[in-house]
Coordinates of C-alpha atoms and ligand atoms in Angstrom, one line a residue:
X128 CA -0.1 0.1 -0.1
X129 CA 1.5 3.0 -0.9
X130 CA 1.3 6.2 1.5
X131 CA 0.7 9.8 -0.2
X132 CA 1.0 12.9 1.2
X133 CA -1.4 15.7 -0.3
X134 CA -1.2 19.3 0.4
X135 CA -4.0 21.7 -0.3
X136 CA -2.8 25.4 -0.5
X137 CA -5.3 28.6 0.8
X138 CA -7.1 29.1 -2.0
X139 CA -7.8 25.1 -2.7
X140 CA -9.7 25.6 0.6
X141 CA -11.1 29.0 0.5
X142 CA -14.8 27.8 1.2
X143 CA -16.8 25.3 2.0
X144 CA -17.4 24.2 -1.4
X145 CA -13.3 24.0 -2.3
X146 CA -13.1 22.2 1.0
X147 CA -15.8 19.5 -0.1
X148 CA -13.9 19.4 -3.4
X149 CA -10.6 18.8 -1.7
X150 CA -12.4 16.0 0.3
X151 CA -14.2 14.1 -2.5
X152 CA -9.8 14.2 -3.8
X153 CA -8.6 13.0 -1.1
X154 CA -11.4 10.5 -0.3
X155 CA -10.4 9.4 -4.2
X156 CA -6.8 8.6 -3.5
X157 CA -7.4 6.7 -0.4
X158 CA -10.2 4.5 -2.1
X159 CA -7.3 3.8 -5.0
X160 CA -6.0 1.7 -2.0
X161 CA -3.6 4.2 -0.8
X162 CA -2.3 5.8 3.0
X163 CA -3.3 9.6 2.7
X164 CA -1.7 12.0 5.0
X165 CA -3.0 15.3 4.0
X166 CA -1.5 19.0 4.9
X167 CA -3.7 21.9 4.6
X168 CA -3.2 25.6 4.5
X169 CA -5.6 28.6 6.4
X170 CA -8.4 28.8 4.3
X171 CA -7.9 32.1 1.4
X172 CA -7.1 35.1 3.0
X173 CA -7.2 34.0 6.5
X174 CA -3.8 34.4 7.2
X175 CA -3.4 38.2 5.9
X176 CA -6.5 39.3 7.7
X177 CA -5.4 37.7 11.1
X178 CA -1.9 39.8 10.2
X179 CA -4.2 42.6 9.9
X180 CA -6.1 42.2 13.3
X181 CA -3.2 41.8 15.2
X182 CA -2.0 45.4 13.6
X183 CA -5.3 47.1 14.6
X184 CA -4.7 46.3 18.2
X185 CA -0.7 47.1 18.0
X186 CA 1.6 47.7 15.3
X187 CA 4.7 45.7 16.9
X188 CA 2.7 42.4 18.1
X189 CA 5.2 39.9 19.6
X190 CA 6.5 36.9 17.7
X191 CA 4.9 34.4 20.6
X192 CA 1.7 36.0 20.4
X193 CA 1.8 36.2 16.0
X194 CA 2.2 32.4 16.4
X195 CA -0.5 31.6 18.6
X196 CA -2.8 33.9 16.4
X197 CA -1.7 32.4 12.7
X198 CA -1.6 29.2 13.7
X199 CA -5.7 29.0 14.1
X200 CA -5.9 29.7 10.7
X201 CA -4.9 26.1 9.8
X202 CA -6.2 24.3 12.5
X203 CA -10.1 25.5 11.4
X204 CA -9.3 24.2 7.7
X205 CA -8.2 20.6 9.2
X206 CA -11.1 20.4 11.4
X207 CA -13.5 21.4 8.3
X208 CA -11.8 18.8 6.4
X209 CA -12.5 16.0 8.4
X210 CA -16.0 16.8 9.1
X211 CA -16.4 17.1 5.1
X212 CA -14.3 14.0 5.2
X213 CA -16.9 12.7 7.7
X214 CA -19.7 13.1 6.0
X215 CA -18.8 11.3 2.7
X216 CA -18.5 8.3 5.4
X217 CA -14.6 8.4 5.6
X218 CA -12.9 7.7 8.9
X219 CA -10.7 11.1 9.0
X220 CA -8.8 12.7 11.8
X221 CA -7.7 16.2 12.0
X222 CA -4.1 17.1 14.0
X223 CA -2.5 20.3 14.5
X224 CA 1.4 20.8 14.1
X225 CA 2.5 20.0 17.6
X226 CA 0.1 17.0 17.8
X227 CA 1.6 15.2 15.0
X228 CA 5.0 15.8 16.7
X229 CA 6.4 19.1 14.7
X230 CA 9.1 19.7 16.7
X231 CA 11.1 23.1 16.1
X232 CA 13.6 25.6 17.3
X233 CA 12.5 28.6 19.3
X234 CA 12.4 30.9 16.2
X235 CA 9.0 32.5 16.4
X236 CA 7.3 33.3 12.9
X237 CA 10.4 31.4 11.0
X238 CA 10.6 28.4 13.0
X239 CA 12.9 25.4 11.6
X240 CA 12.0 21.9 12.1
X241 CA 14.0 20.2 14.2
X242 CA 12.6 16.7 13.8
X243 CA 9.3 14.8 13.9
X244 CA 8.1 12.5 15.8
X245 CA 5.5 10.5 13.6
X246 CA 4.6 7.6 15.6
X247 CA 0.8 9.5 16.3
X248 CA 0.4 9.8 12.4
X249 CA 1.5 6.4 11.9
X250 CA -0.9 5.0 15.1
X251 CA -3.6 7.0 12.9
X252 CA -2.9 5.7 9.7
X253 CA -2.4 1.9 10.7
X254 CA -5.9 2.4 11.9
X255 CA -6.8 3.4 8.6
X256 CA -7.7 7.1 8.9
X257 CA -7.0 9.7 6.6
X258 CA -4.8 12.0 8.8
X259 CA -5.0 15.7 8.0
X260 CA -2.4 17.7 9.5
X261 CA -2.4 21.7 10.2
X262 CA 0.2 23.1 7.9
X263 CA 2.9 25.7 9.1
X264 CA 3.1 25.0 12.2
X265 CA 5.0 23.1 15.1
X266 CA 5.7 23.4 19.0
X267 CA 9.5 24.9 20.4
X268 CA 11.6 22.8 22.9
X269 CA 9.5 25.1 25.6
X270 CA 6.1 23.7 24.3
X271 CA 5.3 27.1 22.4
X272 CA 3.1 27.1 19.3
X273 CA 5.3 28.2 16.4
X274 CA 5.0 29.0 12.7
X275 CA 7.4 28.7 9.7
X276 CA 7.2 31.5 8.0
X277 CA 4.7 32.8 5.0
X278 CA 4.0 29.6 2.3
X279 CA 5.1 26.9 5.2
X280 CA 2.5 24.4 4.7
X281 CA 4.4 23.4 1.8
X282 CA 7.5 22.7 4.5
X283 CA 5.2 20.4 6.4
X284 CA 4.2 18.3 3.8
X285 CA 7.6 18.1 2.4
X286 CA 8.9 17.2 5.9
X287 CA 6.4 14.9 6.8
X288 CA 6.4 13.0 3.5
X289 CA 9.8 12.9 4.5
X290 CA 9.6 11.2 7.9
X291 CA 7.0 9.0 6.7
X292 CA 8.9 8.1 3.9
X293 CA 6.0 8.5 1.9
X294 CA 6.2 7.0 -1.8
X295 CA 5.0 10.7 -2.9
X296 CA 4.0 14.2 -1.7
X297 CA 1.7 16.1 -4.1
X298 CA 1.4 20.2 -3.4
X299 CA -1.7 20.7 -4.7
X300 CA -2.3 24.9 -5.7
X301 CA -3.9 27.3 -7.8
X302 CA -1.9 27.2 -10.9
X303 CA -1.0 24.0 -12.8
X304 CA 2.8 23.3 -11.8
X305 CA 5.7 25.7 -11.7
X306 CA 5.9 27.7 -14.8
X307 CA 8.5 29.4 -16.5
X308 CA 7.7 32.9 -15.2
X309 CA 4.8 33.8 -12.6
X310 CA 1.7 32.6 -15.2
X311 CA -0.4 35.9 -13.4
X312 CA 2.2 38.1 -14.9
X313 CA 3.3 36.2 -18.2
X314 CA 0.5 35.1 -19.9
X315 CA 2.4 33.0 -22.1
X316 CA 4.7 31.2 -19.5
X317 CA 4.8 27.7 -19.9
X318 CA 4.4 25.1 -17.4
X319 CA 7.4 23.0 -17.0
X320 CA 7.4 19.4 -16.8
X321 CA 10.5 18.6 -14.3
X322 CA 12.7 21.2 -12.6
X323 CA 15.6 20.2 -10.9
X324 CA 16.3 20.7 -6.8
X325 CA 18.4 23.2 -7.2
X326 CA 16.3 25.3 -9.7
X327 CA 13.5 25.2 -7.5
X328 CA 15.7 26.3 -5.1
X329 CA 16.6 29.2 -6.6
X330 CA 13.4 30.0 -8.1
X331 CA 11.6 30.0 -4.6
X332 CA 13.7 32.1 -2.5
X333 CA 14.1 34.5 -5.7
X334 CA 10.4 35.1 -5.2
X335 CA 8.4 32.7 -7.3
X336 CA 6.0 31.7 -4.4
X337 CA 4.7 28.8 -5.6
X338 CA 6.5 26.6 -3.1
X339 CA 8.5 27.5 0.0
X340 CA 11.8 27.4 -0.5
X341 CA 12.7 25.6 2.7
X342 CA 10.2 22.5 1.2
X343 CA 12.5 22.5 -1.8
X344 CA 15.4 22.1 0.7
X345 CA 14.2 19.2 2.4
X346 CA 12.7 17.9 -0.9
X347 CA 16.8 18.1 -2.0
X348 CA 18.0 16.7 1.3
X349 CA 15.5 13.5 1.8
X350 CA 14.7 13.0 -2.0
X351 CA 11.0 13.2 -1.8
X352 CA 9.5 12.9 -4.8
X353 CA 7.7 16.3 -5.1
X354 CA 4.9 17.3 -7.8
X355 CA 3.0 20.4 -8.0
X356 CA -0.2 20.2 -9.5
X357 CA -3.7 22.2 -9.7
X358 CA -6.4 21.3 -6.9
X359 CA -8.7 22.7 -9.8
X360 CA -8.2 20.2 -13.0
X361 CA -6.9 16.6 -13.6
X362 CA -3.9 17.8 -15.7
X363 CA -0.5 16.0 -14.8
X364 CA 1.8 19.0 -13.0
X365 CA 5.6 19.5 -12.5
X366 CA 8.0 17.2 -11.1
X367 CA 10.7 18.5 -8.7
X368 CA 13.6 16.1 -8.6
X369 CA 17.4 15.6 -8.8
X370 CA 18.9 16.9 -11.7
X371 CA 19.6 14.6 -14.9
X372 CA 22.6 15.7 -17.5
X373 CA 19.7 16.3 -20.0
X374 CA 18.2 19.5 -17.8
X375 CA 21.4 21.2 -18.5
X376 CA 20.6 21.5 -21.8
X377 CA 17.8 24.4 -20.9
X378 CA 20.4 27.8 -20.2
X379 CA 17.4 29.6 -18.4
X380 CA 14.4 27.7 -16.8
X381 CA 12.7 30.3 -15.4
X382 CA 12.3 34.3 -14.5
X383 CA 11.2 34.7 -10.8
X384 CA 10.4 38.5 -9.2
X385 CA 10.2 39.5 -5.6
X386 CA 9.2 42.7 -4.9
X387 CA 8.9 42.0 -1.0
X388 CA 12.9 43.2 -0.7
X389 CA 13.9 46.3 0.8
X390 CA 17.6 47.8 0.3
X391 CA 19.1 49.0 3.5
X392 CA 22.6 51.2 3.7
X393 CA 24.7 52.1 6.2
X394 CA 26.2 55.0 5.5
X395 CA 30.0 56.2 6.9
X396 CA 30.9 52.7 8.3
X397 CA 34.6 53.1 9.5
X398 CA 36.5 51.1 7.1
X399 CA 38.7 48.6 9.5
X400 CA 38.4 44.9 10.2
X401 CA 35.7 43.4 11.6
X402 CA 32.7 45.8 11.5
X403 CA 31.0 44.3 8.8
X404 CA 31.6 40.8 10.6
X405 CA 29.9 43.1 13.8
X406 CA 26.8 44.5 11.5
X407 CA 26.2 40.6 9.6
X408 CA 26.7 38.5 13.1
X409 CA 23.6 40.7 14.7
X410 CA 21.7 40.1 11.5
X411 CA 22.3 36.5 11.4
X412 CA 21.5 36.0 15.3
X413 CA 17.9 37.3 14.4
X414 CA 17.6 34.8 11.5
X415 CA 17.6 37.5 9.0
X416 CA 18.1 36.6 5.8
X417 CA 20.9 38.9 3.6
X418 CA 20.9 38.0 0.1
X419 CA 22.8 40.9 -2.3
X420 CA 25.7 43.0 -0.2
X421 CA 27.3 45.9 -1.6
X422 CA 30.3 47.6 0.1
X423 CA 31.3 50.8 -1.8
X424 CA 34.9 52.0 -2.4
X425 CA 36.2 53.5 0.7
X426 CA 37.1 57.2 1.0
X427 CA 38.1 59.2 3.8
X428 CA 38.2 56.0 6.1
X429 CA 34.6 55.1 5.8
X430 CA 32.4 53.4 3.7
X431 CA 28.5 52.3 2.9
X432 CA 27.4 48.9 3.0
X433 CA 24.6 47.9 1.0
X434 CA 22.4 45.0 1.5
X435 CA 19.2 43.6 1.1
X436 CA 16.3 42.0 3.3
X437 CA 12.9 40.6 3.5
X438 CA 10.3 43.5 4.2
X439 CA 9.3 41.7 7.0
X440 CA 12.3 42.4 8.6
X441 CA 12.7 45.8 8.3
X442 CA 11.1 46.8 11.6
X443 CA 13.6 44.2 13.6
X444 CA 16.8 45.0 11.4
X445 CA 16.3 48.9 12.0
X446 CA 16.2 48.2 15.7
X447 CA 19.2 45.7 15.5
X448 CA 20.9 48.4 13.4
X449 CA 20.3 50.9 16.1
X450 CA 21.8 49.1 18.7
X451 CA 24.8 48.1 16.8
X452 CA 25.5 51.9 15.8
X453 CA 26.8 52.5 19.6
X454 CA 29.3 49.8 18.9
X455 CA 30.7 50.8 15.6
X456 CA 29.4 54.4 14.8
X457 CA 28.5 54.7 11.3
X458 CA 26.7 58.0 10.3
X459 CA 23.3 57.2 8.7
X460 CA 20.8 54.5 8.2
X461 CA 19.0 54.8 4.5
X462 CA 16.5 52.2 3.9
X463 CA 14.9 52.1 -0.1
X464 CA 11.7 50.4 -0.3
X465 CA 11.2 51.0 -4.0
X466 CA 13.2 48.2 -5.7
X467 CA 12.5 44.8 -6.7
X468 CA 14.6 41.9 -7.4
X469 CA 14.6 40.0 -11.1
X470 CA 16.3 36.8 -11.3
X471 CA 17.0 34.2 -14.2
X472 CA 17.6 30.8 -13.2
X473 CA 18.7 27.5 -14.8
X474 CA 21.3 24.9 -14.7
X475 CA 22.3 25.4 -18.2
X476 CA 24.0 28.6 -17.3
X477 CA 26.8 26.6 -15.6
X478 CA 29.3 26.7 -18.4
X479 CA 27.6 28.7 -21.1
X480 CA 29.0 32.0 -21.3
X481 CA 27.5 35.4 -22.2
X482 CA 24.1 34.8 -20.4
X483 CA 24.5 37.9 -17.9
X484 CA 25.3 40.3 -21.4
X485 CA 22.1 38.6 -22.8
X486 CA 19.9 39.5 -19.9
X487 CA 21.3 43.0 -19.2
X488 CA 21.3 44.1 -22.9
X489 CA 17.3 43.1 -22.9
X490 CA 16.7 45.3 -20.1
X491 CA 19.0 47.9 -21.5
X492 CA 16.8 47.8 -24.3
X493 CA 13.9 48.7 -22.5
X494 CA 15.4 51.3 -20.9
X495 CA 15.7 49.3 -17.2
X496 CA 18.5 50.9 -14.4
X497 CA 20.2 48.1 -13.1
X498 CA 21.0 49.3 -9.0
X499 CA 22.4 45.8 -7.7
X500 CA 23.7 42.8 -9.4
X501 CA 24.4 39.3 -7.8
X502 CA 25.4 36.0 -9.8
X503 CA 26.2 32.2 -8.5
X504 CA 26.5 29.4 -11.0
X505 CA 23.0 28.9 -11.7
X506 CA 20.9 32.4 -11.5
X507 CA 21.7 36.2 -11.9
X508 CA 19.7 38.6 -9.9
X509 CA 19.3 42.4 -10.8
X510 CA 17.9 44.8 -8.3
X511 CA 16.0 47.5 -10.1
X512 CA 13.4 50.1 -9.4
X513 CA 10.0 48.2 -8.7
X514 CA 7.7 50.1 -11.3
X515 CA 9.5 48.4 -13.7
X516 CA 9.0 45.0 -12.3
X517 CA 6.8 43.3 -14.2
X518 CA 8.2 44.7 -17.9
X519 CA 11.7 43.2 -16.8
X520 CA 10.2 40.0 -16.2
X521 CA 8.4 39.9 -19.2
X522 CA 10.9 41.3 -21.3
X523 CA 13.5 38.7 -20.0
X524 CA 10.6 35.9 -20.9
X525 CA 10.8 37.0 -24.1
X526 CA 14.5 37.4 -24.4
X527 CA 15.3 33.6 -23.2
X528 CA 12.4 32.4 -25.4
X529 CA 11.1 30.8 -22.6
X530 CA 7.7 30.4 -23.9
X531 CA 9.2 27.5 -25.9
X532 CA 11.2 24.5 -25.6
X533 CA 14.6 26.0 -25.6
X534 CA 17.3 23.8 -26.4
X535 CA 21.3 25.3 -25.9
X536 CA 22.7 25.5 -29.2
Ligands
ADP672 P1 -0.8 28.2 -2.2 O1 -2.0 29.0 -1.5 O2 -1.7 26.9 -3.0 O3 0.1 27.8 -1.7 P2 0.7 30.2 -3.5 O4 -0.8 31.6 -3.4 O5 1.6 30.1 -2.4 O6 -0.6 28.9 -3.4 O7 1.8 30.0 -4.9 C1 0.8 29.9 -6.0 C2 1.2 31.0 -6.6 O8 2.3 30.9 -6.9 C3 0.4 31.1 -8.1 O9 -1.1 31.7 -7.9 C4 1.4 32.0 -9.3 O10 0.7 33.2 -9.0 C5 2.7 32.3 -8.1 N1 3.6 32.2 -8.8 C6 4.7 32.8 -8.6 N2 5.5 32.2 -9.3 C7 5.6 31.3 -10.4 C8 5.6 29.9 -11.3 N3 7.4 30.4 -11.7 N4 5.1 29.1 -11.3 C9 3.5 29.1 -10.7 N5 3.2 30.0 -10.1 C10 3.9 31.0 -9.8
LIG673 N1 -1.5 30.1 6.0 C1 -0.3 30.2 5.9 C2 0.0 31.6 5.0 O1 -0.6 32.0 4.1 C3 1.0 29.0 5.6 C4 0.6 28.5 4.3 O2 -0.2 29.3 3.8 O3 1.8 27.6 3.7 O4 1.5 32.0 4.6
MG674 MG1 1.9 28.6 -0.6

């Protein structure tokens, strides 16, 4: 008997009718003779609304209480899905993340899974239950509820699939798979039949929110077979898997955009050994994910350091930099929120020259100015003004012919 993990995102369980449809799909899988574990997200915009609600109470809510609040969204969904399955005559049981044995570190709002004690889930599976687990949450060592960051139900699904040694992990969402670019922005974006873990990891961490990047890390580490597909159609989706040689035939697999980054510049940082380390040690200690870093040429013994961070970490970053400024004595902190990060990703870029030129040239053709650049073996990212984000994605999609199944020449 195969064990299948299925995850349904917020839009797939947005209302009672959607929940009934999901229940039908899950039951169909069970009736085919499989064991099924289901992970669900909060209904529709519930998480966004809970965050708005908190901010109506205070502009700076505590992370612990935010987790207490946000984790309720997923708990509503699991209970309703279990009820829907009961009405169809199925044996189903809903569990919170902690009840499912998901243990995390103490970093509220971006907790990492440390381990999963899957004995309770296994017990229910053995009893023939469809097990429904609340996504995006687990229990810290001090028995507090913690959430994983936006999109975290994907991570619950893949981590549970790894821990249960599931035969397959299916991520059901509101598009038919992973596309060459966000299909809501690029109308002729192409659904990819397959994508390598490393490409998906970069696309996800660079803004393609169809999968949370940490879920892809888990999938790669534990070799989880991942499929992204639509919960509204029955078409095959995209397989995310270990790379094979033929995947290198495609130079650029996709374009991603992240409009939720901000650029922070510390002006007048003393130009002496250890200062950069001191700044980034503070940020690392708060689990703030720094992406691009630029240090200007020093003048008069001082330099400017710019880096990009997720917008949600801005308040925390400002506070940290204020405390660092006592030790470092930089002159000023500047925040630029009017930016977008646009990236092209593909393992075929390895050993292929001229891709950066082609990217910069295409952007120049539309008069789009580049503010920052960063590269790795399989991606090139640029920071541009936010108003050009959509134009840049469409331009690059066209320049690299991503609507077609392209081959390296
Ligand atoms: P869910 O609620 O199911 O978790 P998300 O909203 O988190 O769904 O992710 C799905 C969305 O990701 C799609 O609606 C799409 O707009 C967006 N998206 C961004 N980039 C891509 C891409 N390259 N391929 C597919 N979807 C993408
Ligand atoms: N409900 C959470 C969010 O909106 C987690 C998820 O949907 O994956 O981010
Ligand atoms: Mg999601």
